[in-house]
Tab-separated table of C-alpha atoms and ligand atoms in Angstrom:
chain	number	residue	atom	x	y	z
J	1	MET	CA	-13.409	123.014	-7.950
J	2	LYS	CA	-13.347	122.007	-4.322
J	3	VAL	CA	-10.822	124.211	-2.568
J	4	LEU	CA	-9.335	123.954	0.937
J	5	VAL	CA	-7.647	126.917	2.618
J	6	VAL	CA	-5.318	125.996	5.495
J	7	GLY	CA	-5.109	128.408	8.455
J	8	GLY	CA	-7.433	130.444	10.632
J	9	GLY	CA	-6.276	134.055	10.861
J	10	GLY	CA	-7.041	137.348	9.167
J	11	ARG	CA	-4.926	136.383	6.167
J	12	GLU	CA	-6.967	133.222	5.692
J	13	HIS	CA	-10.227	135.141	6.051
J	14	ALA	CA	-9.100	137.469	3.268
J	15	LEU	CA	-8.096	134.452	1.151
J	16	CYS	CA	-11.434	132.702	1.760
J	17	TRP	CA	-13.456	135.862	1.101
J	18	THR	CA	-11.595	136.312	-2.193
J	19	LEU	CA	-11.655	132.663	-3.294
J	20	ALA	CA	-15.344	132.262	-2.420
J	21	ALA	CA	-16.053	134.899	-5.089
J	22	SER	CA	-14.205	132.946	-7.792
J	23	PRO	CA	-16.495	131.352	-10.388
J	24	LEU	CA	-14.061	128.411	-10.419
J	25	CYS	CA	-14.661	127.629	-6.749
J	26	HIS	CA	-17.760	125.507	-6.189
J	27	LYS	CA	-17.077	124.472	-2.635
J	28	LEU	CA	-14.714	126.114	-0.157
J	29	PHE	CA	-13.408	124.598	3.083
J	30	CYS	CA	-11.098	126.119	5.660
J	31	ALA	CA	-9.067	124.292	8.315
J	32	PRO	CA	-9.461	125.336	11.045
J	33	GLY	CA	-10.952	128.728	10.058
J	34	ASN	CA	-12.715	131.068	12.492
J	35	ALA	CA	-16.136	132.639	13.031
J	36	GLY	CA	-15.705	135.170	10.230
J	37	ILE	CA	-14.341	132.615	7.789
J	38	ALA	CA	-17.431	130.494	8.499
J	39	GLU	CA	-19.444	133.065	6.504
J	40	ASP	CA	-17.406	132.271	3.380
J	41	ALA	CA	-16.292	128.677	3.818
J	42	GLU	CA	-17.171	125.491	5.669
J	43	CYS	CA	-14.761	125.338	8.605
J	44	VAL	CA	-13.328	121.970	9.607
J	45	PRO	CA	-11.669	121.527	13.000
J	46	ILE	CA	-8.213	120.442	11.819
J	47	ALA	CA	-5.177	122.429	12.995
J	48	ALA	CA	-2.973	123.987	10.319
J	49	GLU	CA	0.023	121.959	11.576
J	50	ASP	CA	-1.853	118.633	11.613
J	51	ILE	CA	-0.383	117.389	8.339
J	52	ASP	CA	-1.811	113.860	8.639
J	53	GLY	CA	-5.250	115.196	9.542
J	54	LEU	CA	-5.219	117.568	6.569
J	55	LEU	CA	-4.158	114.784	4.188
J	56	ALA	CA	-6.925	112.519	5.429
J	57	PHE	CA	-9.508	115.282	4.953
J	58	VAL	CA	-8.257	116.130	1.454
J	59	ASN	CA	-8.613	112.464	0.489
J	60	GLU	CA	-12.019	112.046	2.044
J	61	GLU	CA	-13.488	115.147	0.402
J	62	ALA	CA	-11.620	114.723	-2.905
J	63	ILE	CA	-10.287	118.292	-2.650
J	64	ASP	CA	-8.989	119.631	-5.982
J	65	TYR	CA	-6.789	122.458	-4.732
J	66	VAL	CA	-5.239	123.426	-1.402
J	67	VAL	CA	-4.129	126.971	-0.551
J	68	VAL	CA	-1.740	127.028	2.400
J	69	GLY	CA	-1.903	130.274	4.428
J	70	PRO	CA	0.693	130.115	7.246
J	71	GLU	CA	4.375	129.166	7.212
J	72	ALA	CA	4.330	126.345	9.773
J	73	PRO	CA	2.638	123.696	7.571
J	74	LEU	CA	4.863	124.729	4.635
J	75	VAL	CA	8.016	124.259	6.698
J	76	LEU	CA	6.594	120.906	7.869
J	77	GLY	CA	6.284	119.784	4.234
J	78	LEU	CA	2.516	119.908	3.653
J	79	VAL	CA	2.929	120.766	-0.039
J	80	ASP	CA	5.339	117.846	-0.562
J	81	ARG	CA	2.883	115.457	1.067
J	82	LEU	CA	-0.025	116.769	-1.025
J	83	THR	CA	2.007	116.497	-4.221
J	84	ALA	CA	2.942	112.913	-3.362
J	85	ALA	CA	-0.771	112.211	-2.879
J	86	GLY	CA	-1.557	113.710	-6.300
J	87	VAL	CA	-3.216	116.862	-4.969
J	88	LYS	CA	-2.353	120.272	-6.361
J	89	SER	CA	-1.614	123.064	-3.912
J	90	PHE	CA	-0.416	126.640	-3.548
J	91	GLY	CA	2.773	127.144	-1.579
J	92	PRO	CA	6.445	126.138	-1.629
J	93	THR	CA	7.897	122.711	-0.917
J	94	GLN	CA	9.667	122.122	2.394
J	95	ALA	CA	13.039	122.634	0.658
J	96	ALA	CA	11.925	125.993	-0.768
J	97	ALA	CA	10.248	127.060	2.506
J	98	GLU	CA	13.778	127.196	3.989
J	99	LEU	CA	13.726	130.815	2.792
J	100	GLU	CA	11.558	131.492	5.851
J	101	GLY	CA	12.504	128.460	7.942
J	102	SER	CA	16.178	129.392	8.213
J	103	LYS	CA	17.455	132.956	8.197
J	104	GLY	CA	21.010	131.617	7.779
J	105	PHE	CA	19.991	129.730	4.624
J	106	THR	CA	18.545	132.923	3.133
J	107	LYS	CA	21.583	135.020	4.017
J	108	ASP	CA	23.892	132.433	2.420
J	109	LEU	CA	21.711	132.426	-0.710
J	110	CYS	CA	21.910	136.230	-0.840
J	111	ALA	CA	25.694	136.090	-0.514
J	112	LYS	CA	26.018	133.457	-3.242
J	113	TYR	CA	23.755	135.226	-5.755
J	114	GLY	CA	24.661	138.848	-4.995
J	115	ILE	CA	21.289	139.834	-3.511
J	116	PRO	CA	21.545	143.070	-1.470
J	117	THR	CA	21.170	142.469	2.273
J	118	GLY	CA	22.988	143.506	5.461
J	119	ALA	CA	26.447	142.026	6.195
J	120	TYR	CA	26.117	139.029	8.528
J	121	ALA	CA	27.674	136.030	10.200
J	122	ARG	CA	26.187	132.742	11.512
J	123	PHE	CA	26.953	131.337	14.968
J	124	THR	CA	26.334	128.197	16.982
J	125	GLU	CA	28.694	129.218	19.834
J	126	ALA	CA	27.859	132.055	22.236
J	127	GLU	CA	31.465	133.185	22.731
J	128	ALA	CA	32.156	133.538	19.013
J	129	ALA	CA	28.856	135.419	18.590
J	130	LYS	CA	29.790	137.809	21.404
J	131	ASP	CA	33.237	138.427	19.956
J	132	TYR	CA	31.597	139.337	16.654
J	133	VAL	CA	29.239	141.796	18.373
J	134	ARG	CA	32.167	143.426	20.235
J	135	GLU	CA	34.060	143.692	16.976
J	136	GLN	CA	31.137	145.178	14.989
J	137	GLY	CA	29.650	147.371	17.729
J	138	ALA	CA	26.042	148.576	18.028
J	139	PRO	CA	23.449	149.052	16.654
J	140	ILE	CA	23.365	145.446	15.511
J	141	VAL	CA	20.644	142.878	14.892
J	142	VAL	CA	20.539	139.424	16.495
J	143	LYS	CA	18.204	136.833	14.964
J	144	ALA	CA	17.264	133.294	15.886
J	145	ASP	CA	17.868	131.171	12.786
J	146	GLY	CA	14.571	129.252	12.868
J	147	LEU	CA	10.863	130.062	13.172
J	148	ALA	CA	10.260	131.837	16.472
J	149	ALA	CA	6.676	133.106	16.065
J	150	GLY	CA	7.886	136.595	15.213
J	151	LYS	CA	9.853	136.923	18.472
J	152	GLY	CA	13.293	135.861	17.284
J	153	VAL	CA	14.623	139.249	16.149
J	154	THR	CA	16.322	141.775	18.437
J	155	VAL	CA	17.357	145.120	17.051
J	156	ALA	CA	20.001	145.940	19.682
J	157	MET	CA	20.797	149.618	20.050
J	158	THR	CA	23.617	148.843	22.498
J	159	GLU	CA	26.310	146.165	22.628
J	160	ASP	CA	25.063	145.049	26.065
J	161	GLU	CA	21.601	144.386	24.710
J	162	ALA	CA	23.038	142.247	21.911
J	163	LEU	CA	25.261	140.309	24.351
J	164	ALA	CA	22.300	139.687	26.654
J	165	VAL	CA	20.123	138.279	23.883
J	166	ILE	CA	22.933	135.965	22.769
J	167	ASP	CA	22.983	134.534	26.320
J	168	ALA	CA	19.190	134.331	26.421
J	169	ALA	CA	19.095	132.406	23.140
J	170	MET	CA	22.100	130.146	23.607
J	171	ALA	CA	22.385	129.606	27.343
J	172	GLU	CA	18.733	129.926	28.390
J	173	GLY	CA	17.021	128.636	25.220
J	174	ALA	CA	14.715	131.669	25.020
J	175	PHE	CA	13.718	130.800	21.441
J	176	GLY	CA	13.858	127.027	21.845
J	177	ASP	CA	15.522	125.109	18.998
J	178	ALA	CA	14.979	128.077	16.670
J	179	GLY	CA	17.681	129.950	18.628
J	180	ALA	CA	20.316	127.207	18.713
J	181	GLU	CA	21.868	129.016	15.774
J	182	LEU	CA	21.996	132.815	15.514
J	183	VAL	CA	22.416	135.146	12.580
J	184	ILE	CA	24.011	138.465	13.535
J	185	GLU	CA	23.456	141.160	11.016
J	186	ALA	CA	24.299	144.789	10.282
J	187	TYR	CA	21.643	147.320	11.257
J	188	LEU	CA	19.914	148.775	8.193
J	189	ASP	CA	18.521	152.281	8.313
J	190	GLY	CA	15.552	153.340	6.206
J	191	GLU	CA	11.837	152.857	5.643
J	192	GLU	CA	10.404	149.334	5.613
J	193	ALA	CA	8.070	147.903	2.993
J	194	SER	CA	6.447	144.531	2.388
J	195	PHE	CA	6.857	143.363	-1.185
J	196	PHE	CA	5.013	140.360	-2.620
J	197	ALA	CA	5.431	138.374	-5.809
J	198	LEU	CA	3.655	135.291	-7.075
J	199	VAL	CA	6.232	132.767	-8.295
J	200	ASP	CA	5.845	129.619	-10.416
J	201	GLY	CA	9.354	128.219	-10.029
J	202	ASP	CA	10.737	130.342	-12.877
J	203	PHE	CA	8.709	133.463	-13.310
J	204	ALA	CA	7.775	136.117	-10.740
J	205	LEU	CA	4.776	138.432	-10.993
J	206	PRO	CA	4.830	141.390	-8.576
J	207	LEU	CA	1.717	142.029	-6.496
J	208	ALA	CA	0.698	145.334	-4.949
J	209	ALA	CA	3.171	146.479	-2.280
J	210	ALA	CA	2.088	147.216	1.284
J	211	GLN	CA	3.380	148.625	4.525
J	212	ASP	CA	2.849	147.094	7.912
J	213	HIS	CA	3.051	148.519	11.456
J	214	LYS	CA	4.942	146.034	13.583
J	215	GLN	CA	5.068	147.807	16.945
J	216	VAL	CA	2.085	147.547	19.226
J	217	PHE	CA	1.649	151.218	20.168
J	218	ASP	CA	1.138	154.507	18.330
J	219	GLY	CA	4.258	156.190	17.032
J	220	ASP	CA	5.867	152.770	16.394
J	221	LYS	CA	6.521	152.258	20.118
J	222	GLY	CA	6.486	149.124	22.232
J	223	PRO	CA	7.228	145.490	21.432
J	224	ASN	CA	6.978	143.896	17.992
J	225	THR	CA	3.766	142.127	16.989
J	226	GLY	CA	2.614	140.142	13.976
J	227	GLY	CA	1.389	143.459	12.560
J	228	MET	CA	-1.101	146.010	13.914
J	229	GLY	CA	-2.281	147.410	10.598
J	230	ALA	CA	-1.319	147.809	6.957
J	231	TYR	CA	-2.025	149.770	3.856
J	232	SER	CA	-1.534	149.404	0.122
J	233	PRO	CA	-0.182	150.850	-2.090
J	234	ALA	CA	3.033	151.705	-0.247
J	235	PRO	CA	3.971	155.195	-1.443
J	236	VAL	CA	7.664	154.452	-0.763
J	237	MET	CA	7.553	151.722	-3.443
J	238	THR	CA	7.679	153.859	-6.569
J	239	PRO	CA	7.522	152.100	-9.970
J	240	ALA	CA	11.315	152.517	-10.299
J	241	LEU	CA	11.889	150.958	-6.882
J	242	ILE	CA	9.538	148.083	-7.699
J	243	GLU	CA	11.532	147.361	-10.847
J	244	GLU	CA	14.815	147.593	-8.919
J	245	THR	CA	13.460	145.174	-6.305
J	246	MET	CA	12.367	142.721	-8.993
J	247	ALA	CA	15.721	142.972	-10.804
J	248	ARG	CA	18.094	142.902	-7.837
J	249	ILE	CA	16.203	140.871	-5.239
J	250	ILE	CA	13.217	138.835	-6.456
J	251	ARG	CA	14.428	137.515	-9.842
J	252	PRO	CA	17.918	136.532	-8.604
J	253	THR	CA	16.272	134.713	-5.682
J	254	VAL	CA	13.921	132.782	-7.954
J	255	ALA	CA	16.818	131.893	-10.291
J	256	GLY	CA	19.067	131.014	-7.331
J	257	MET	CA	16.462	128.735	-5.757
J	258	LYS	CA	16.030	126.957	-9.077
J	259	ALA	CA	19.800	126.573	-9.453
J	260	GLU	CA	19.979	125.167	-5.908
J	261	GLY	CA	17.449	122.481	-6.866
J	262	ARG	CA	14.773	124.068	-4.658
J	263	PRO	CA	12.500	125.813	-7.166
J	264	PHE	CA	10.168	128.209	-5.356
J	265	LYS	CA	6.435	128.209	-6.075
J	266	GLY	CA	3.934	130.251	-4.125
J	267	VAL	CA	4.035	133.789	-2.832
J	268	LEU	CA	7.402	135.246	-1.983
J	269	PHE	CA	7.156	137.989	0.651
J	270	ALA	CA	10.253	140.155	0.844
J	271	GLY	CA	10.613	142.323	3.942
J	272	LEU	CA	12.575	145.266	2.562
J	273	MET	CA	14.485	148.158	4.036
J	274	ILE	CA	14.589	151.058	1.588
J	275	THR	CA	18.005	152.506	2.380
J	276	ALA	CA	19.991	155.353	0.847
J	277	GLU	CA	21.723	152.648	-1.246
J	278	GLY	CA	18.447	151.218	-2.535
J	279	PRO	CA	16.313	148.269	-1.383
J	280	GLN	CA	17.953	145.715	0.916
J	281	LEU	CA	16.421	142.403	1.919
J	282	ILE	CA	15.624	142.127	5.649
J	283	GLU	CA	14.042	138.714	5.392
J	284	TYR	CA	11.918	136.411	3.287
J	285	ASN	CA	8.609	134.886	4.186
J	286	VAL	CA	7.094	132.166	2.031
J	287	ARG	CA	3.440	133.147	2.451
J	288	PHE	CA	1.221	136.194	2.372
J	289	GLY	CA	1.751	138.722	5.145
J	290	ASP	CA	-0.900	139.249	7.764
J	291	PRO	CA	-2.401	141.932	7.718
J	292	GLU	CA	-0.805	142.841	4.365
J	293	CYS	CA	-2.865	140.147	2.614
J	294	GLN	CA	-6.096	141.863	3.671
J	295	VAL	CA	-5.218	145.179	1.989
J	296	ILE	CA	-3.724	143.535	-1.097
J	297	LEU	CA	-6.749	141.337	-1.745
J	298	MET	CA	-9.126	144.239	-1.103
J	299	ARG	CA	-7.436	145.953	-4.075
J	300	LEU	CA	-7.359	142.925	-6.378
J	301	MET	CA	-9.845	143.142	-9.263
J	302	SER	CA	-8.850	139.885	-11.050
J	303	ASP	CA	-9.848	136.383	-10.040
J	304	LEU	CA	-7.198	135.149	-7.583
J	305	LEU	CA	-7.768	131.395	-7.971
J	306	PRO	CA	-6.513	130.950	-11.573
J	307	ALA	CA	-3.427	133.018	-10.694
J	308	LEU	CA	-2.629	130.731	-7.754
J	309	ILE	CA	-3.168	127.640	-9.898
J	310	ALA	CA	-0.887	129.148	-12.564
J	311	CYS	CA	1.888	129.236	-9.928
J	312	SER	CA	1.390	125.530	-9.220
J	313	ASP	CA	1.296	124.702	-12.946
J	314	GLY	CA	4.342	126.797	-13.879
J	315	VAL	CA	2.415	128.965	-16.369
J	316	LEU	CA	2.362	132.271	-14.510
J	317	SER	CA	4.188	134.202	-17.248
J	318	SER	CA	1.027	134.324	-19.343
J	319	PHE	CA	-0.823	136.003	-16.478
J	320	ASP	CA	-1.514	139.564	-15.557
J	321	LEU	CA	-3.463	140.852	-12.600
J	322	ARG	CA	-5.621	143.936	-12.485
J	323	TRP	CA	-5.855	146.134	-9.429
J	324	TYR	CA	-8.162	148.854	-8.178
J	325	GLU	CA	-6.303	152.148	-8.154
J	326	GLU	CA	-7.772	152.991	-4.759
J	327	ALA	CA	-5.912	152.586	-1.456
J	328	ALA	CA	-6.820	149.993	1.159
J	329	LEU	CA	-6.051	150.193	4.861
J	330	THR	CA	-6.523	147.676	7.686
J	331	VAL	CA	-6.666	148.511	11.380
J	332	VAL	CA	-6.058	145.466	13.566
J	333	MET	CA	-8.127	145.234	16.747
J	334	ALA	CA	-6.325	143.127	19.333
J	335	ALA	CA	-7.088	141.793	22.802
J	336	GLU	CA	-5.756	143.980	25.628
J	337	GLY	CA	-2.332	142.680	26.673
J	338	TYR	CA	-1.292	141.478	23.197
J	339	PRO	CA	1.499	140.717	22.242
J	340	GLY	CA	1.980	139.667	25.891
J	341	SER	CA	-0.620	137.577	27.694
J	342	TYR	CA	-4.258	138.386	27.003
J	343	GLN	CA	-7.710	137.105	27.807
J	344	LYS	CA	-9.712	134.956	25.418
J	345	GLY	CA	-13.497	134.647	25.306
J	346	THR	CA	-14.505	138.304	25.745
J	347	ALA	CA	-17.719	139.273	23.901
J	348	ILE	CA	-17.727	141.370	20.727
J	349	SER	CA	-20.885	142.915	19.345
J	350	GLY	CA	-22.060	145.456	16.810
J	351	LEU	CA	-20.064	144.058	13.910
J	352	GLU	CA	-22.933	143.894	11.394
J	353	THR	CA	-23.952	147.466	12.070
J	354	ALA	CA	-20.343	148.623	12.003
J	355	GLU	CA	-19.642	146.889	8.703
J	356	GLY	CA	-22.893	147.979	7.047
J	357	ASN	CA	-23.352	146.748	3.501
J	358	SER	CA	-20.868	148.882	1.642
J	359	ASP	CA	-18.411	147.091	-0.661
J	360	ASP	CA	-15.783	149.535	0.578
J	361	ILE	CA	-15.655	148.088	4.095
J	362	LYS	CA	-14.797	144.591	5.213
J	363	ILE	CA	-14.157	143.359	8.733
J	364	PHE	CA	-11.838	140.373	8.494
J	365	HIS	CA	-11.733	138.046	11.476
J	366	ALA	CA	-8.286	137.095	12.745
J	367	GLY	CA	-9.202	135.313	15.977
J	368	THR	CA	-12.900	134.830	16.743
J	369	LYS	CA	-15.290	132.016	17.560
J	370	ARG	CA	-18.975	131.636	18.404
J	371	ASP	CA	-20.276	130.184	21.655
J	372	ALA	CA	-23.144	127.689	21.846
J	373	ASP	CA	-25.667	130.547	21.572
J	374	GLY	CA	-23.982	132.011	18.516
J	375	LYS	CA	-22.465	134.929	20.425
J	376	LEU	CA	-19.200	136.244	18.920
J	377	LEU	CA	-16.138	135.904	21.177
J	378	ALA	CA	-12.513	136.977	20.879
J	379	ASN	CA	-10.289	133.934	20.423
J	380	GLY	CA	-6.763	135.209	19.879
J	381	GLY	CA	-4.325	138.097	20.239
J	382	ARG	CA	-5.144	139.766	16.967
J	383	VAL	CA	-8.903	139.484	16.660
J	384	LEU	CA	-10.313	141.706	13.875
J	385	GLY	CA	-8.906	143.490	10.835
J	386	VAL	CA	-11.145	146.424	9.951
J	387	THR	CA	-10.435	147.169	6.300
J	388	ALA	CA	-11.547	150.050	4.093
J	389	ILE	CA	-10.882	151.000	0.498
J	390	ALA	CA	-11.060	154.640	-0.638
J	391	PRO	CA	-9.569	157.037	-3.202
J	392	ASP	CA	-6.538	157.730	-1.004
J	393	ILE	CA	-4.923	156.451	2.171
J	394	ALA	CA	-6.116	159.380	4.298
J	395	GLU	CA	-9.727	158.625	3.412
J	396	ALA	CA	-9.299	154.862	3.816
J	397	GLN	CA	-7.873	155.604	7.282
J	398	ASP	CA	-10.822	157.812	8.112
J	399	ARG	CA	-13.364	155.201	7.019
J	400	ALA	CA	-11.608	152.340	8.793
J	401	TYR	CA	-11.520	154.213	12.135
J	402	THR	CA	-15.178	155.225	11.771
J	403	VAL	CA	-15.988	151.498	11.614
J	404	VAL	CA	-13.573	150.637	14.446
J	405	ASP	CA	-15.393	153.121	16.677
J	406	LYS	CA	-18.690	151.322	16.093
J	407	VAL	CA	-17.359	147.935	17.204
J	408	ASP	CA	-18.476	147.165	20.731
J	409	TRP	CA	-15.584	145.300	22.357
J	410	PRO	CA	-14.434	146.873	25.645
J	411	GLN	CA	-11.507	144.446	26.029
J	412	GLY	CA	-10.080	145.268	22.612
J	413	PHE	CA	-7.639	147.970	21.532
J	414	CYS	CA	-6.005	149.200	18.367
J	415	ARG	CA	-3.375	151.663	17.218
J	416	ARG	CA	-4.931	154.992	16.260
J	417	ASP	CA	-2.273	155.986	13.729
J	418	ILE	CA	-2.265	153.232	11.096
J	419	GLY	CA	-1.114	154.759	7.811
J	420	TRP	CA	0.484	157.838	9.410
J	421	ARG	CA	3.588	157.771	7.260
J	422	ALA	CA	1.629	157.536	4.002
J	423	VAL	CA	-0.916	160.136	5.098
J	424	ALA	CA	1.913	162.558	5.940
J	425	ARG	CA	3.353	161.922	2.470
J	426	GLU	CA	-0.046	162.511	0.818
J	427	GLN	CA	-0.435	165.786	2.731
J	428	LYS	CA	3.040	166.901	1.692
J	429	THR	CA	2.347	166.123	-1.973
J	430	ALA	CA	-0.983	167.968	-1.799
J	431	SER	CA	0.490	171.143	-0.291
P	501	AMP	P1	11.258	140.062	11.508
P	501	AMP	O1	10.555	139.451	12.684
P	501	AMP	O2	12.355	139.240	10.943
P	501	AMP	O3	10.277	140.602	10.498
P	501	AMP	O4	12.000	141.343	12.036
P	501	AMP	C1	11.315	142.199	12.863
P	501	AMP	C2	11.717	143.608	12.583
P	501	AMP	O5	13.056	143.820	12.984
P	501	AMP	C3	11.702	144.025	11.124
P	501	AMP	O6	10.418	144.336	10.668
P	501	AMP	C4	12.599	145.242	11.182
P	501	AMP	O7	11.877	146.355	11.678
P	501	AMP	C5	13.618	144.860	12.211
P	501	AMP	N1	14.854	144.390	11.561
P	501	AMP	C6	15.181	143.143	11.198
P	501	AMP	N2	16.399	143.105	10.631
P	501	AMP	C7	16.876	144.367	10.647
P	501	AMP	C8	18.094	144.996	10.218
P	501	AMP	N3	19.095	144.313	9.657
P	501	AMP	N4	18.215	146.335	10.404
P	501	AMP	C9	17.235	147.054	10.984
P	501	AMP	N5	16.076	146.522	11.416
P	501	AMP	C10	15.890	145.204	11.253
P	502	LIG	N1	2.837	141.263	8.920
P	502	LIG	C1	4.074	140.610	8.802
P	502	LIG	C2	4.000	139.158	8.635
P	502	LIG	O1	2.995	138.600	8.228
P	502	LIG	O2	5.005	138.502	8.876
């Protein structure tokens, strides 16, 4: 098959690296890709949001299957356009991508189908939103309804902070159109986990769970990012909790979306808060997480491509996936300044030596390019995802940081404590 992966981050590198190993995949393209992806796929300079450009390329190359990485093209209706053109693809339709495209839509779906999530209200008027905050008190969470590049959520520890962000969103347009409507939601206390399931419209197959580290600095301090590191499995997600999540959150969502005439196909990514009352949904994403995808695919033993195609074809229930028992951990190396402003084009060297040729280490590229002389340059905020697999999380952490320390990139930084929660748990169990 000729396969096209859409996107150009660490998630898409992990997807390309995995799909390139599938015996079903004879030719792999990635649009737009990056310097690391270029080792596994032929990169074509078409932006992930350029729906017309992607369609033209798919036609020209007679692509058999398209795997859509990021949310933006899904929300723009790429899968609908491909389907209309007779091309099979992995990902939800525009109508089903509303689960990520509108937080209000998801909260209403949860309310209608009894899916556990924090109490909430939707607002298009600042005054009404402020009254609600004053009534509920802090802590409280204010969210832009639409896609806001990961910046639309404020966990307000004080009422004043919540009131200020309402003004910023509604009077000053801080989140653009995405913030014209706000969802205000009860603060949930607990440990977070990222839960993934493949879905074929009817049936959901759980994937390995993972945990992410959203804050930029050690000790979970500083502003939110796209994710500074991840590991899988997530010790908090016990088999009982996985079953509870499937029964109370994932399956009712899949059934609800079907009942609403928006059947969901693709990968459903539930951001969960594990509270004293059990798992609660924080939000849905309609794509793999980044960097969660890197650790999940590092642990996948089965061929990914037929499983993705089974989602498109509605035959996932006859599938099972096999996983390596070992733990995987990714440390993200980012450009100094991220998630604020940062410099692009700084030189990175020593990657081949750092990576070595062990199957247990993989450096995924999240934002890199090569200059005319073939020199590797940073080309984004999150730049590399150093990933290791090992018998337990503590050892995966050790191996990943050993590789990180060999990467020569003075303008890069990373958190030094990725996996701390799981490592602490492992140490407690061992003692
Ligand atoms: P998001 O960008 O939607 O993933 O949200 C960013 C982060 O905000 C989440 O990973 C949580 O840490 C936090 N968050 C979102 N909603 C809530 C909530 N209701 N209670 C507590 N924390 C939340
Ligand atoms: N790492 C979280 C996300 O992909 O949204």
